[in-house]
Amino acid sequence: MKKRRKNEEMKLGDLLKSFVDENKLDKKGLNQVKVRDVWNSQMGPAIEKYTTNLMLKNDTLYVQLSSSVLREELSYGKEKIIRNLNEEMGKEIISKLVLR
C-alpha cells in the first residue's frame, strides 16, 4: 500500500476503509461489536442484565441468557427480534436467533 503524507487529504470513508484493511479488521468483527450494542439498546437494560454471552456466527445470532424464564418468553418473539435488530443494523445480517 502506498504511504501517504500526513498533510495529504483523504475522505473519511476512504480513511476508515484503509484503517480496516491495514489492521486486518473484517466486517464480521465489526458486525460482532455492533450487534452487541444493538442488542443492548433494542432489548433494554432488563434483558441486558440477563444476557451472559452474545455471538454472531455467519448469519446466526447466539444469545446466552442466565434466566430460563426469560429465554422462554423471548423464544415466542424471535422473528420480531430478528427484524428489529436487522432494521437497527441497517442491513440483513441476522437470519436466525438461537437462545441458550
mmCIF file of C-alpha atoms in Angstrom:
data_model
loop_
_atom_site.group_PDB
_atom_site.id
_atom_site.type_symbol
_atom_site.label_atom_id
_atom_site.label_comp_id
_atom_site.label_asym_id
_atom_site.label_seq_id
_atom_site.Cartn_x
_atom_site.Cartn_y
_atom_site.Cartn_z
ATOM 1 C CA MET A 1 0.000 0.000 0.000
ATOM 2 C CA LYS A 2 1.203 3.448 -0.879
ATOM 3 C CA LYS A 3 2.303 5.544 2.102
ATOM 4 C CA ARG A 4 0.538 8.854 2.475
ATOM 5 C CA ARG A 5 1.983 12.070 3.699
ATOM 6 C CA LYS A 6 0.365 13.487 6.808
ATOM 7 C CA ASN A 7 -0.926 16.561 5.031
ATOM 8 C CA GLU A 8 -2.494 14.638 2.124
ATOM 9 C CA GLU A 9 -6.288 14.830 2.161
ATOM 10 C CA MET A 10 -8.473 11.709 2.295
ATOM 11 C CA LYS A 11 -12.193 11.227 2.512
ATOM 12 C CA LEU A 12 -13.302 9.876 5.884
ATOM 13 C CA GLY A 13 -14.806 6.729 4.314
ATOM 14 C CA ASP A 14 -11.545 6.011 2.464
ATOM 15 C CA LEU A 15 -9.573 6.590 5.645
ATOM 16 C CA LEU A 16 -11.745 4.154 7.618
ATOM 17 C CA LYS A 17 -11.557 1.528 4.857
ATOM 18 C CA SER A 18 -7.787 1.927 4.791
ATOM 19 C CA PHE A 19 -7.621 1.537 8.572
ATOM 20 C CA VAL A 20 -9.787 -1.616 8.485
ATOM 21 C CA ASP A 21 -7.715 -3.114 5.665
ATOM 22 C CA GLU A 22 -4.322 -2.272 7.190
ATOM 23 C CA ASN A 23 -5.275 -3.684 10.592
ATOM 24 C CA LYS A 24 -6.875 -6.776 9.069
ATOM 25 C CA LEU A 25 -10.217 -5.988 10.661
ATOM 26 C CA ASP A 26 -13.052 -7.574 8.771
ATOM 27 C CA LYS A 27 -16.698 -6.710 8.591
ATOM 28 C CA LYS A 28 -17.566 -9.804 10.619
ATOM 29 C CA GLY A 29 -15.598 -8.474 13.565
ATOM 30 C CA LEU A 30 -17.128 -5.047 13.268
ATOM 31 C CA ASN A 31 -20.616 -6.571 12.972
ATOM 32 C CA GLN A 32 -19.911 -8.612 16.118
ATOM 33 C CA VAL A 33 -19.313 -5.415 18.071
ATOM 34 C CA LYS A 34 -22.224 -3.567 16.501
ATOM 35 C CA VAL A 35 -24.720 -6.384 17.058
ATOM 36 C CA ARG A 36 -23.856 -6.398 20.779
ATOM 37 C CA ASP A 37 -24.557 -2.663 21.028
ATOM 38 C CA VAL A 38 -27.779 -3.008 19.020
ATOM 39 C CA TRP A 39 -28.946 -5.966 21.164
ATOM 40 C CA ASN A 40 -28.433 -3.952 24.357
ATOM 41 C CA SER A 41 -30.139 -0.837 23.009
ATOM 42 C CA GLN A 42 -33.102 -2.690 21.443
ATOM 43 C CA MET A 43 -33.727 -5.146 24.284
ATOM 44 C CA GLY A 44 -33.166 -2.706 27.134
ATOM 45 C CA PRO A 45 -31.311 -2.861 30.446
ATOM 46 C CA ALA A 46 -33.553 -5.546 31.993
ATOM 47 C CA ILE A 47 -32.680 -8.108 29.300
ATOM 48 C CA GLU A 48 -29.082 -6.885 29.037
ATOM 49 C CA LYS A 49 -28.683 -7.802 32.707
ATOM 50 C CA TYR A 50 -29.561 -11.453 31.955
ATOM 51 C CA THR A 51 -27.501 -11.672 28.737
ATOM 52 C CA THR A 52 -24.295 -13.508 29.608
ATOM 53 C CA ASN A 53 -22.892 -14.052 26.116
ATOM 54 C CA LEU A 54 -23.679 -12.929 22.585
ATOM 55 C CA MET A 55 -22.038 -14.259 19.435
ATOM 56 C CA LEU A 56 -22.714 -13.660 15.752
ATOM 57 C CA LYS A 57 -21.570 -16.572 13.615
ATOM 58 C CA ASN A 58 -22.313 -16.361 9.888
ATOM 59 C CA ASP A 59 -25.943 -15.209 9.871
ATOM 60 C CA THR A 60 -26.923 -16.746 13.230
ATOM 61 C CA LEU A 61 -27.021 -14.789 16.474
ATOM 62 C CA TYR A 62 -26.384 -16.947 19.548
ATOM 63 C CA VAL A 63 -27.595 -15.383 22.792
ATOM 64 C CA GLN A 64 -26.852 -16.959 26.158
ATOM 65 C CA LEU A 65 -29.244 -15.937 28.917
ATOM 66 C CA SER A 66 -28.998 -16.609 32.639
ATOM 67 C CA SER A 67 -32.785 -16.850 33.031
ATOM 68 C CA SER A 68 -34.710 -19.820 31.634
ATOM 69 C CA VAL A 69 -37.987 -17.928 32.092
ATOM 70 C CA LEU A 70 -36.709 -15.001 30.027
ATOM 71 C CA ARG A 71 -35.354 -17.404 27.388
ATOM 72 C CA GLU A 72 -38.815 -18.980 27.082
ATOM 73 C CA GLU A 73 -40.525 -15.571 26.817
ATOM 74 C CA LEU A 74 -38.116 -14.306 24.145
ATOM 75 C CA SER A 75 -38.462 -17.506 22.117
ATOM 76 C CA TYR A 76 -42.050 -16.541 21.251
ATOM 77 C CA GLY A 77 -40.900 -13.339 19.533
ATOM 78 C CA LYS A 78 -37.776 -14.482 17.667
ATOM 79 C CA GLU A 79 -38.915 -13.234 14.239
ATOM 80 C CA LYS A 80 -39.763 -9.794 15.608
ATOM 81 C CA ILE A 81 -36.441 -9.597 17.477
ATOM 82 C CA ILE A 82 -34.522 -10.532 14.300
ATOM 83 C CA ARG A 83 -36.475 -7.961 12.275
ATOM 84 C CA ASN A 84 -35.840 -5.191 14.844
ATOM 85 C CA LEU A 85 -32.117 -5.973 15.153
ATOM 86 C CA ASN A 86 -31.613 -6.049 11.373
ATOM 87 C CA GLU A 87 -33.540 -2.800 10.989
ATOM 88 C CA GLU A 88 -31.354 -1.120 13.600
ATOM 89 C CA MET A 89 -28.184 -2.545 11.988
ATOM 90 C CA GLY A 90 -29.296 -1.108 8.647
ATOM 91 C CA LYS A 91 -28.895 -4.400 6.771
ATOM 92 C CA GLU A 92 -29.932 -8.049 6.853
ATOM 93 C CA ILE A 93 -27.181 -9.602 8.960
ATOM 94 C CA ILE A 94 -29.170 -11.963 11.179
ATOM 95 C CA SER A 95 -31.429 -14.653 9.756
ATOM 96 C CA LYS A 96 -31.592 -16.990 12.757
ATOM 97 C CA LEU A 97 -31.681 -16.422 16.526
ATOM 98 C CA VAL A 98 -30.605 -19.159 18.940
ATOM 99 C CA LEU A 99 -31.389 -18.597 22.617
ATOM 100 C CA ARG A 100 -29.353 -20.666 25.067
#
